[in-house]
Amino acid sequence: MGILMWLVFSALTQTLATFETEHSQKDASFTQNTVLHRHKREWEWNSIFVHEEQKIDHPVKIGKLKSTKATKNSIFVIDGIGANTTFVVDSHGDVFVKKTLDREKQSIYNLTAKVIDSQTKQLLEAEEKFYIKVMDINDNVPTFTHSQYNGSVPERSNGGTSVLKVTATDLDDPTTEYGKVVYDLLEGKESFNINTETGLITTKTLHDFTINLDREKKDTYKLIVQAKDTPSFKTGGTSTVTVIVTLEDINDNLATFTQGNYNFDVKESESIGFIIGRMKTEDKDELQNKNPIFTIKNPDDGSIFNVKQDFQKFGVITLLKALDFETIQKYEFDVEIDEATSMPADNEKELKNSKAHVTIKVLDVNEPPVFKQPSYNFTIEENVNIGTSIGSVSAHDPDKAKNTIRYSINEDSPLRIDPTSGTLYTAKELDREMNHLYAIPVTAAETDHEGLKSQVIVNLKVSDVNDNDPELGEPYSVFVCENDGPGTVIQRIYAADKDEITPGSKASFALASPNANFSLVDNHDGSANISVKQGGFTFEDTKEYIINIVISDNGQPSRSSTILLPISVCKCEENRINYHCMKPYAQTGVSVHAVTAILLCILTILVIVILIVMRKRYRKDTLATLGKSSGEIHEQLVTYDEEGGGEMDTNGYDVTVLNSARNNSIMPGPCLYATVQKPAGKADMGIMIEVKKDEADHDRDAIPYDTLHIYGYEGPESLAGSLSSLETSSSDSNLDYDFLNDWGPRFKTLAELYGVDASEDDYEY
Ligand SMILES: *[C@@H]1O[C@H](CO)[C@@H](O)[C@H](O)[C@H]1NC(C)=O
Ligand SMILES: *[C@@H]1O[C@H](CO)[C@@H](O)[C@H](O)[C@H]1NC(C)=O
């Protein structure tokens, strides 16, 4: 009320002011209430006002400059922006406006005034500032900041909920009515309010809120807002704007089924999680605000079926449990929908199908055979006779047809099966130590035309029978030290057994025959200690000691084995740490097989060497027989005291070997070839033979059969000189092959090859 009073008062004042100004303009007299009384200076004038937007045909007087110093000869001069163009002054001090003014462009003009003597051009009065104020008229209408406003508010909002604020501005003087703006709703008043001063749009409070702002009835409102200036008057400048208010959805509708009855068929073979069908629902809310909850009732088959929302918020029935046509052919139940709405639902009173009746028919499917058990476990002792029964499996046709079943098993399986009874028999001898667990697939097939099959795994465990002798845990290399005193434990031995070890039954040890030098003490924990009875072993003593041990496994029945354990004598430092044995320690326990193998190896190498030698020999012979004169080129080899070395004898000895033996460089030591120093003198041959014979007879390391004995001696008269196959490449090339030319055209090529020119080339033959 106070504001209104003030508005009226200020409006009145304004009007009065306007009136007075206009009046004073006509009279050109400036009246008392606006006169400025200057005491120090002699200027006297009114503030000058002029209305904007006046039509100016000729200069219009708007005020007068007065000075007490003014004389008849004085003139008035004004200065400043607009002076003498927009505003002019005459000699009497009257001020005129020459142009139409716009307050919205410039609302005040600051000027200065002077009084000058027209003759002396002297200032009669000091320069003084004054202003001309442009008076507003209502020449502008309010303008909205947007051409259209868009707002949204949740549907069903309480009264007073803010939607949005509109704003309009007026270019007219805001201190006057002309520049003030008020708002009003021209359209949309039934649902919305607007604050006339602030422009804030809010929802309206209605007695029956259920009819207000229901998105499902009307989701968009078009509001027209008016802005008007000069609030105190009915008239004034106005403008309007459109405000679009959209309602946001909330969950205020309950879902219902579109049908009262739903019928579905499902095959009994469908797996768990299978979607049996969809129950369509109806809900006016937007998808994200639909939240139907489905419950299975009458009877509660919730353990067999499940109904839940799909992405469309429909009810989807899925299978929770395997179905069996042979047990139940049809299911019937009700499904209820419930939904928690955020307020009493719009459709609460008009619900149709909040419950639906569901019928599910189970369809028969020809199913594969079913085994009585998901898997079978059998145990059988190893070594049982082939054909021993171990148990049986059983399957049946779950369908009405009740087809007979045939069983089968893989060919290479250790079991076979009776095709009709399902009894399993061993098909192989079973050795636990080879394989003690089998997983054998067994197939059952129906005998009808479809022949549906299923498989089951038979787990066969082979149980142990004491069928293995106990052994030593590892190949022990036992040695006794020269300095081992009586009672020294020289080795702890452990037993091993491929059979299952029965708890509590440890292998036991005993001496098979009394031993004068060593004793054996059973530790009763599967191990035994070998110790020295009395010391005094000597390294040089070549006797091999052997201890004869009996190991018993104490199984059912008990098995035992006798083990001969050789013991070497060694030179040891203290604490038996570093030792040196007569027989190489590593050789302990080397078997006859190993020795044979080594010998065979040596023999093979020997044969290869002989073959190479023979090949070279043969080539040389071939070449030699090419010409008669080549008869001179032969080895002057003499062999003595030989019993023949098999093939060795047929071609005599190879010069290569001979030569290498003489050089002592290529062939290894005297074990294969005895080297003989060439004795000096002519009659030395006899001595040399004797020496050689004696050496051969007494050489223990020699291989025990008659073999090569090459004497690096060719006799003092030998012409062969240094002829040797090792040196052929150099010596032979120096030979004269010119005789080949004499042999006729057939040997021409050969003659060319071995001719004088060819002798410089490297060649092989
Ligand atoms: C309101 O929506 C209309 C149409 O989509 C658009 O032209 C206008 O600019 C929007 N107004 C505001 C203030 O965003
Ligand atoms: C080992 O026993 C034999 C037979 O009793 C005996 O002659 C020999 O001296 C013993 N050797 C040692 C080193 O005790």
PDB file of N, CA and C and ligand atoms in Angstrom, residues 146-150 244, ligand 1:
ATOM      1  N   HIS A 146      14.160 -12.419 -24.043  1.00  0.00           N
ATOM      2  CA  HIS A 146      14.117 -13.504 -25.025  1.00  0.00           C
ATOM      3  C   HIS A 146      12.847 -13.390 -25.836  1.00  0.00           C
ATOM      4  N   SER A 147      12.927 -13.964 -27.044  1.00  0.00           N
ATOM      5  CA  SER A 147      11.720 -13.944 -27.877  1.00  0.00           C
ATOM      6  C   SER A 147      10.753 -15.042 -27.446  1.00  0.00           C
ATOM      7  N   GLN A 148      11.297 -16.060 -26.785  1.00  0.00           N
ATOM      8  CA  GLN A 148      10.430 -17.127 -26.242  1.00  0.00           C
ATOM      9  C   GLN A 148      11.136 -17.721 -25.044  1.00  0.00           C
ATOM     10  N   TYR A 149      10.362 -18.050 -24.033  1.00  0.00           N
ATOM     11  CA  TYR A 149      10.933 -18.693 -22.845  1.00  0.00           C
ATOM     12  C   TYR A 149      10.465 -20.135 -22.803  1.00  0.00           C
ATOM     13  N   ASN A 150      11.378 -21.021 -22.371  1.00  0.00           N
ATOM     14  CA  ASN A 150      11.032 -22.443 -22.244  1.00  0.00           C
ATOM     15  C   ASN A 150      11.336 -22.865 -20.810  1.00  0.00           C
ATOM     16  N   ILE A 244       6.792 -21.422 -22.921  1.00  0.00           N
ATOM     17  CA  ILE A 244       6.363 -22.817 -23.082  1.00  0.00           C
ATOM     18  C   ILE A 244       6.806 -23.580 -21.831  1.00  0.00           C
TER      19      ILE A 244
HETATM   20  C1  LIG B   1      12.787 -22.072 -26.494  1.00  0.00           C
HETATM   21  O1  LIG B   1      12.584 -23.043 -27.535  1.00  0.00           O
HETATM   22  C2  LIG B   1      12.488 -22.484 -28.835  1.00  0.00           C
HETATM   23  C3  LIG B   1      12.103 -23.596 -29.782  1.00  0.00           C
HETATM   24  O2  LIG B   1      12.861 -24.730 -29.519  1.00  0.00           O
HETATM   25  C4  LIG B   1      13.779 -21.792 -29.196  1.00  0.00           C
HETATM   26  O3  LIG B   1      13.710 -21.221 -30.465  1.00  0.00           O
HETATM   27  C5  LIG B   1      14.087 -20.727 -28.156  1.00  0.00           C
HETATM   28  O4  LIG B   1      15.315 -20.130 -28.411  1.00  0.00           O
HETATM   29  C6  LIG B   1      14.087 -21.298 -26.745  1.00  0.00           C
HETATM   30  N1  LIG B   1      14.220 -20.231 -25.778  1.00  0.00           N
HETATM   31  C7  LIG B   1      15.191 -20.200 -24.882  1.00  0.00           C
HETATM   32  C8  LIG B   1      15.207 -19.035 -23.960  1.00  0.00           C
HETATM   33  O5  LIG B   1      16.037 -21.075 -24.803  1.00  0.00           O
END
